[in-house]
XYZ file of C-alpha atoms in Angstrom:
473
model
C 27.333 1.805 -33.323
C 23.526 2.237 -33.866
C 22.219 3.409 -37.176
C 21.349 7.113 -37.313
C 17.476 7.779 -37.192
C 16.211 8.792 -40.644
C 15.263 12.484 -40.583
C 11.542 13.084 -41.166
C 11.265 15.834 -43.831
C 8.330 18.342 -43.411
C 7.442 17.654 -47.055
C 6.602 13.999 -46.103
C 3.854 15.060 -43.651
C 0.520 16.241 -45.035
C -0.044 19.152 -42.668
C -3.215 20.141 -44.413
C -4.889 16.681 -43.977
C -7.849 16.469 -41.513
C -6.717 14.094 -38.698
C -8.964 11.057 -38.215
C -10.509 11.547 -34.781
C -10.834 7.733 -34.259
C -7.156 7.092 -35.172
C -4.317 6.687 -32.676
C -1.156 8.595 -33.760
C 1.008 8.407 -30.587
C 1.726 5.985 -27.699
C 2.080 6.545 -23.922
C 5.937 6.324 -24.056
C 6.000 3.584 -21.386
C 9.245 1.932 -21.508
C 8.758 -1.768 -21.970
C 10.299 -4.645 -23.696
C 9.272 -8.146 -24.864
C 11.118 -11.367 -23.880
C 9.702 -14.361 -25.502
C 6.472 -12.612 -26.150
C 5.950 -11.553 -22.471
C 5.969 -7.748 -21.902
C 8.079 -6.341 -19.137
C 8.104 -2.742 -17.827
C 11.471 -1.082 -17.971
C 10.623 2.239 -16.219
C 12.711 1.557 -12.972
C 16.343 2.582 -13.454
C 17.605 0.965 -10.196
C 18.720 -2.590 -10.894
C 17.737 -4.035 -7.483
C 14.085 -2.559 -7.915
C 13.505 -4.058 -11.421
C 11.030 -6.846 -12.043
C 10.935 -9.719 -9.605
C 13.900 -8.312 -7.604
C 11.914 -5.133 -6.923
C 8.982 -7.212 -5.756
C 11.155 -9.039 -3.309
C 12.795 -5.869 -2.111
C 9.479 -4.098 -1.507
C 8.310 -7.262 0.400
C 11.556 -7.052 2.496
C 11.013 -3.373 3.383
C 7.443 -3.940 4.382
C 8.243 -6.963 6.526
C 11.537 -5.833 8.110
C 11.296 -2.048 8.747
C 9.423 -1.051 11.929
C 8.459 2.390 10.646
C 6.917 0.988 7.459
C 5.228 -1.734 9.447
C 3.622 0.890 11.707
C 2.458 2.800 8.674
C 0.865 -0.250 7.046
C -0.695 -1.213 10.349
C -2.252 2.219 10.795
C -3.429 2.139 7.136
C -5.095 -1.295 7.597
C -6.669 -0.208 10.932
C -8.101 2.914 9.438
C -9.439 1.105 6.441
C -11.166 -1.687 8.523
C -12.925 0.931 10.658
C -14.286 2.766 7.599
C -17.887 2.547 6.588
C -18.660 2.052 2.940
C -21.976 3.229 1.431
C -23.651 2.363 -1.861
C -25.346 5.503 -3.354
C -28.237 5.401 -5.860
C -27.774 7.276 -9.090
C -30.934 9.176 -8.517
C -34.356 9.008 -6.641
C -35.980 6.840 -9.304
C -37.275 3.380 -8.443
C -34.956 1.799 -11.063
C -31.925 3.527 -9.590
C -32.955 2.483 -5.991
C -33.334 -1.109 -7.245
C -29.885 -1.165 -8.786
C -28.429 0.139 -5.566
C -30.174 -2.449 -3.387
C -28.977 -5.180 -5.786
C -25.388 -4.205 -5.558
C -25.605 -3.985 -1.761
C -26.797 -7.653 -1.881
C -23.865 -8.450 -4.200
C -21.313 -7.151 -1.580
C -23.139 -8.919 1.220
C -23.006 -12.207 -0.693
C -19.337 -12.335 -1.174
C -17.599 -15.385 0.299
C -14.893 -13.070 1.770
C -15.057 -10.269 4.179
C -15.340 -6.877 2.427
C -13.105 -5.352 4.997
C -10.397 -7.969 4.370
C -10.720 -7.476 0.645
C -10.325 -3.632 0.991
C -7.458 -4.181 3.329
C -5.579 -6.421 0.993
C -6.148 -4.052 -1.992
C -4.867 -1.056 0.071
C -1.765 -2.906 1.242
C -0.943 -4.245 -2.211
C -1.339 -0.835 -3.820
C 0.846 0.886 -1.148
C 3.553 -1.794 -1.038
C 3.909 -2.755 -4.729
C 2.035 0.112 -6.498
C -0.576 -2.206 -7.932
C -2.855 -5.074 -7.075
C -4.761 -7.367 -9.432
C -7.936 -9.189 -8.679
C -9.957 -11.602 -10.916
C -13.684 -11.603 -10.473
C -15.348 -14.965 -9.828
C -18.993 -14.981 -10.568
C -21.841 -17.246 -9.521
C -25.516 -17.877 -10.153
C -27.584 -16.848 -7.113
C -29.572 -19.993 -6.784
C -29.703 -20.327 -3.013
C -27.650 -22.763 -0.834
C -25.681 -25.543 -2.465
C -23.445 -28.327 -1.254
C -20.415 -26.397 -2.418
C -20.185 -23.507 -0.098
C -18.174 -21.264 -2.532
C -21.050 -21.475 -5.009
C -23.819 -20.988 -2.475
C -25.741 -17.809 -2.259
C -28.094 -16.162 0.383
C -30.428 -15.223 -2.574
C -32.300 -17.407 -5.048
C -33.375 -14.738 -7.704
C -31.310 -16.445 -10.522
C -29.294 -13.259 -11.009
C -25.477 -13.272 -11.531
C -23.689 -12.467 -8.343
C -20.032 -11.993 -7.313
C -18.556 -15.068 -5.617
C -15.274 -13.298 -4.843
C -12.599 -10.964 -6.057
C -9.646 -13.398 -6.101
C -6.151 -11.958 -5.668
C -3.460 -12.517 -8.282
C -0.269 -11.943 -6.303
C 2.422 -9.490 -7.474
C 5.183 -12.103 -7.200
C 3.366 -14.327 -9.631
C 3.564 -11.860 -12.426
C 5.603 -13.100 -15.401
C 4.774 -10.331 -17.894
C 2.045 -8.368 -19.574
C 0.332 -8.678 -22.889
C 0.199 -5.279 -24.675
C -1.497 -4.105 -27.824
C 0.496 -2.147 -30.444
C -0.845 1.032 -29.063
C 0.405 0.121 -25.613
C -2.820 -0.786 -23.930
C -2.881 -3.781 -21.547
C -4.513 -6.922 -23.021
C -3.866 -9.279 -20.084
C -1.519 -10.430 -17.395
C 0.775 -13.485 -17.602
C 0.943 -15.371 -14.355
C 3.361 -18.112 -13.224
C 2.538 -19.374 -9.834
C 2.813 -22.408 -7.671
C 2.147 -25.197 -7.050
C 1.842 -26.190 -10.776
C 3.862 -23.294 -12.168
C 1.995 -23.347 -15.449
C 1.830 -20.187 -17.530
C -1.635 -18.588 -17.536
C -2.911 -15.483 -19.437
C -5.587 -13.633 -17.640
C -7.467 -11.386 -20.095
C -8.011 -7.752 -19.116
C -11.789 -8.277 -19.237
C -11.322 -10.736 -16.358
C -8.915 -8.626 -14.400
C -9.511 -5.607 -12.147
C -6.255 -3.646 -11.841
C -5.973 -1.313 -8.746
C -3.086 1.194 -9.053
C -1.534 3.805 -6.727
C -1.808 7.489 -7.006
C 0.995 9.070 -8.962
C 0.850 6.396 -11.662
C 2.177 7.816 -14.991
C 2.254 6.718 -18.535
C -0.621 4.283 -17.766
C 1.773 1.992 -16.164
C 0.034 -1.245 -15.127
C 2.435 -1.666 -12.202
C 1.721 1.763 -10.800
C 4.242 3.356 -8.502
C 5.167 1.850 -4.978
C 4.874 4.147 -2.028
C 8.138 2.513 -0.708
C 10.132 3.604 -3.716
C 10.869 7.075 -2.217
C 12.183 5.555 0.960
C 14.341 2.874 -0.621
C 17.558 4.852 -0.201
C 16.926 5.549 3.497
C 16.082 1.871 4.069
C 19.140 0.741 2.226
C 21.531 2.937 4.336
C 19.701 2.237 7.591
C 19.913 -1.506 7.110
C 23.660 -1.480 6.564
C 24.210 0.968 9.390
C 22.228 -1.271 11.769
C 24.307 -4.241 10.722
C 27.533 -2.244 11.256
C 26.286 -1.168 14.538
C 25.452 -4.636 15.670
C 28.868 -5.894 14.562
C 30.612 -3.102 16.408
C 28.721 -3.767 19.581
C 29.465 -7.461 19.342
C 33.247 -6.854 18.862
C 33.279 -4.350 21.719
C 31.604 -6.755 24.037
C 33.006 -10.087 23.162
C 36.035 -9.315 21.034
C 37.280 -11.051 17.953
C 38.727 -14.603 18.379
C 42.322 -14.787 17.247
C 44.343 -17.957 16.869
C 48.153 -17.579 16.994
C 50.239 -20.239 15.286
C 54.000 -20.762 14.658
C 55.113 -18.603 11.755
C 56.420 -21.449 9.832
C 52.905 -23.056 9.514
C 51.800 -19.809 7.762
C 54.602 -19.656 5.298
C 54.458 -20.904 1.667
C 56.870 -23.631 2.555
C 54.597 -25.151 5.082
C 53.878 -28.938 4.791
C 50.577 -30.194 3.766
C 49.899 -31.421 7.362
C 50.620 -27.886 8.663
C 48.406 -26.211 6.009
C 45.630 -28.619 7.026
C 46.027 -27.743 10.626
C 45.822 -23.925 9.862
C 42.714 -24.499 7.862
C 41.193 -26.338 10.793
C 42.098 -23.398 13.050
C 40.459 -20.904 10.729
C 37.290 -22.925 10.638
C 37.426 -23.251 14.492
C 37.710 -19.424 14.854
C 34.738 -18.905 12.421
C 32.595 -21.398 14.488
C 33.508 -19.596 17.731
C 32.224 -16.438 16.284
C 28.981 -18.166 15.070
C 28.432 -19.744 18.618
C 28.409 -23.399 17.276
C 31.217 -24.533 19.664
C 30.587 -25.226 23.334
C 34.282 -26.080 24.014
C 37.668 -26.238 22.343
C 40.627 -28.634 22.317
C 43.880 -26.828 21.612
C 47.645 -27.392 21.720
C 49.337 -26.107 24.834
C 50.793 -22.626 24.571
C 54.112 -23.934 26.098
C 56.302 -26.887 25.267
C 57.206 -29.565 27.944
C 60.548 -27.721 28.449
C 58.639 -24.436 29.149
C 59.427 -22.657 25.915
C 56.488 -21.125 24.005
C 54.965 -23.475 21.520
C 53.548 -20.605 19.228
C 49.983 -21.725 19.782
C 47.588 -19.327 21.587
C 43.830 -18.459 21.353
C 42.967 -14.858 22.444
C 40.119 -12.433 22.020
C 41.008 -9.130 20.400
C 38.884 -6.503 21.994
C 37.953 -3.506 19.767
C 36.775 -1.176 22.509
C 39.136 1.806 22.611
C 36.819 3.997 24.678
C 35.613 5.985 21.691
C 32.729 4.683 19.568
C 30.665 6.524 16.920
C 27.225 7.507 17.994
C 24.920 6.126 15.290
C 21.728 7.045 17.057
C 21.187 10.538 15.432
C 21.862 8.995 11.979
C 19.471 6.186 12.553
C 16.739 8.465 13.795
C 17.176 10.752 10.835
C 16.839 7.854 8.380
C 13.782 6.542 10.200
C 12.363 10.077 10.109
C 12.896 10.216 6.268
C 11.117 6.901 5.891
C 8.177 8.194 7.861
C 8.006 11.468 6.003
C 7.840 9.600 2.654
C 4.338 8.390 4.015
C 3.465 11.790 5.633
C 3.664 9.786 8.840
C 6.398 11.658 10.805
C 3.714 12.071 13.520
C 4.769 8.620 14.638
C 7.728 10.238 16.375
C 6.007 13.087 18.032
C 6.414 12.763 21.808
C 9.495 10.537 21.483
C 11.840 13.510 21.815
C 11.840 16.874 23.343
C 9.574 18.550 20.680
C 5.978 17.986 19.499
C 2.555 19.232 20.442
C -1.009 17.969 20.293
C -2.012 20.619 17.774
C 0.885 19.610 15.526
C -0.031 15.953 15.903
C -3.600 16.657 14.906
C -2.410 18.600 11.834
C -0.044 15.848 10.691
C -2.495 13.019 11.215
C -4.956 14.917 9.176
C -2.493 15.115 6.311
C -1.797 11.361 6.625
C -5.454 10.605 6.550
C -5.912 12.797 3.334
C -3.070 10.878 1.744
C -4.704 7.525 2.643
C -8.015 8.980 1.296
C -6.344 9.514 -2.034
C -5.561 5.734 -2.245
C -9.136 4.789 -1.214
C -10.590 7.259 -3.722
C -8.439 5.506 -6.533
C -9.731 2.110 -5.305
C -13.398 3.351 -5.326
C -12.896 4.584 -8.933
C -12.187 1.027 -10.020
C -15.242 -0.269 -8.341
C -17.407 2.455 -9.830
C -15.874 2.574 -13.393
C -15.294 -1.149 -13.863
C -16.755 -3.590 -11.310
C -20.187 -2.174 -10.829
C -20.789 -1.532 -14.593
C -19.611 -5.209 -15.365
C -21.919 -6.668 -12.820
C -24.875 -4.516 -13.944
C -24.491 -5.347 -17.526
C -24.138 -9.074 -16.818
C -27.606 -8.778 -15.236
C -29.140 -6.989 -18.166
C -28.846 -3.395 -16.818
C -27.177 -1.395 -19.632
C -28.266 2.211 -18.657
C -25.158 3.613 -17.109
C -27.194 6.522 -15.710
C -28.804 4.091 -13.210
C -25.550 2.455 -11.990
C -24.994 2.990 -8.248
C -21.640 4.107 -6.889
C -19.585 2.970 -3.897
C -17.884 5.536 -1.595
C -15.921 5.371 1.555
C -16.638 7.195 4.829
C -14.515 9.807 6.512
C -11.162 8.612 7.828
C -11.246 11.123 10.657
C -14.095 12.487 12.694
C -14.305 16.177 13.247
C -13.600 17.718 16.631
C -16.980 18.907 17.923
C -15.384 21.720 19.891
C -13.555 23.025 16.729
C -16.625 22.601 14.608
C -19.147 24.262 16.980
C -17.541 27.649 17.336
C -17.485 28.628 13.701
C -20.924 27.224 13.091
C -22.456 29.318 15.905
C -20.809 32.471 14.552
C -22.040 31.852 11.036
C -25.622 31.218 12.393
C -25.549 34.352 14.670
C -24.410 36.423 11.560
C -27.293 35.057 9.560
C -25.011 33.387 7.007
C -26.083 29.815 7.959
C -29.585 28.506 8.384
C -29.885 25.296 10.454
C -31.937 22.616 8.707
C -32.240 18.903 8.529
C -29.468 18.379 5.830
C -27.078 20.592 7.766
C -27.721 18.668 10.973
C -27.309 15.383 9.248
C -24.036 16.366 7.758
C -22.679 17.741 11.198
C -23.662 14.418 12.873
C -21.803 12.452 10.218
C -18.706 14.635 10.459
C -18.568 14.389 14.233
C -19.554 10.714 14.442
C -22.800 11.334 16.217
C -25.860 9.150 15.745
C -28.545 10.444 13.472
C -31.610 12.046 15.013
C -35.003 10.145 15.067
C -36.852 13.414 14.398
C -38.482 13.176 11.030
C -37.467 15.580 8.325
C -39.443 18.734 8.192
C -40.886 18.462 11.734
C -40.587 21.423 14.085
C -37.586 21.531 16.331
C -36.132 24.164 18.661
C -33.690 26.669 16.991
C -30.210 26.064 18.312
C -29.869 29.745 19.240
C -32.960 29.519 21.412
C -31.115 27.385 24.099
C -29.707 30.369 25.972
C -32.585 30.869 28.400
C -34.752 32.259 25.695
C -32.841 35.574 25.648
C -32.369 35.587 21.919
C -36.062 34.595 21.206
C -37.415 37.430 23.551
C -35.154 40.003 21.900
C -36.349 38.904 18.479
C -40.026 39.055 19.509
C -39.552 42.566 20.930
C -37.950 43.782 17.798
C -40.723 42.319 15.714
C -43.352 43.952 18.031
C -41.817 47.404 17.557
C -41.713 46.959 13.759
C -45.286 46.068 13.734
C-alpha cells in the first residue's frame, strides 16, 4: 500500500509573498516516466497504442485500410498542388532583402520542397509528430560533393536539407526538470547506436489538438482505431466464412481406437500425421494425397475417410452494412465522409462541395501548424546564423488556398454589394478575387484607368448616372 501524501498546511505557504515572475511553480502534467534515463510518454491508456507498439499499429492502419489510404493520398495531392509564398516583414529594403534570401534558401535545398512538406504532413497526420534535423552548408558554389554544393557563392550559411528522423527510431526523450524537451534519443539502423539529438538541432512538427506540450502530439488515426480494430476482425471472419461455405472444412475420419488414450505410439503418430495433412490441405500446400482405403479387402469399412464439411446452411449473416458503417466512421474521423457520396442512393453535389470544404479547412489547420514551425523556429535560426538578429525583419512562409472559389458563387454577391454601393472595385480587390478563383493576375499596372465592372451592360448604368448628375447640376 502506498504511503499517504503529506497534507500541506496553509500555514506552510507564505500567501503574502510576492511571486517571482521568472520562477516556474508548476509543470505541464504530462504523464511521463524514465527508464534507464530515457524519458517515455505515458499519456496513451490503450496498451496496443503505447510506445513502439503504437507506432507499428498506426503504420498498419495507414498501409492496410483503404479509407485511410484514400485520405492520405488526398492530403498528399492537395499539399503538392499548393503554392507557398514568402512574405516580407514590411516594405523596407532590409525586409525585402531578407525575404529574397530565404527564397534562395528554399530553392537551394537538395530535396524537393513539395516532397518535404508532403512527408511532414503525412508524419503529423499518421503519428501525430514529425522530427527533422537541419543540415546546414556554406554557400560557396558548386563542389565535387553534390550535397555540399550550392547554386550561390555568397559565403552565407544555407540549408542543405531538413533530414527526417523517423518515428520508429525514437527511443526516448530528454526532459528538463520543468518538463521541457531537451532532446530526442534515437536508435536506428544500420548501426543501432544510441544518439541524442539536442532540441536546438531538431525541428518538431506536431499535430493540431496537441495537449500538455506533448512532443509526440496526437495521431489523427487515434479516433478511428476502434473502428479499424473491429473492421479488421470482421473482414477476417467474413473471409473465413466465405471460404468455408465455398470449399468446406477438410475432415479426416479415423477408427475410434486410434483416438483413444490407449492408442499405441504408432497409432498416435499416424493421427498426428493426419492432423498435419488436414492443416496443409487448408493452406493449399498439397497438390495430392495418399490415404488408406475407406474399405478393407473383405468389403467392410476401414474407418478411414476424408470428407469436406460444408458450412453453407442457406443462411449467412450480411456483414456489408456493418462494414460500411465502420468504414464511414473511419472517414468521419477525418471529415472525409464525402468519399462515399455517390456510392449509395443519397448524396448531392451541393453536399459534396460543403463536405470537401470542411475537409480542406481541417487540412489547412495542419498546414498552418507546420507553417508556424517554419516562421517561429526555422526562419529565425537561419537568419540569426547569417547575422540578422532583428526579428522585426524576419520573413514569413505561408501556404496558398487549398480550394479555389467558384466564380459563379463569388460573382453574384459581389455584384449585389457593388450595386448597393457597399463595395468599391479597386486593384487590391481585383487581385484578391483573381487569387481566390485561380485566375491569372492582370497585366494592367496598379492605379491605371480601367472600365468600371458595372459599365459593361451596354452603358445603361453609365448613361443613367450621367443624366442624374446633369439634373443635379
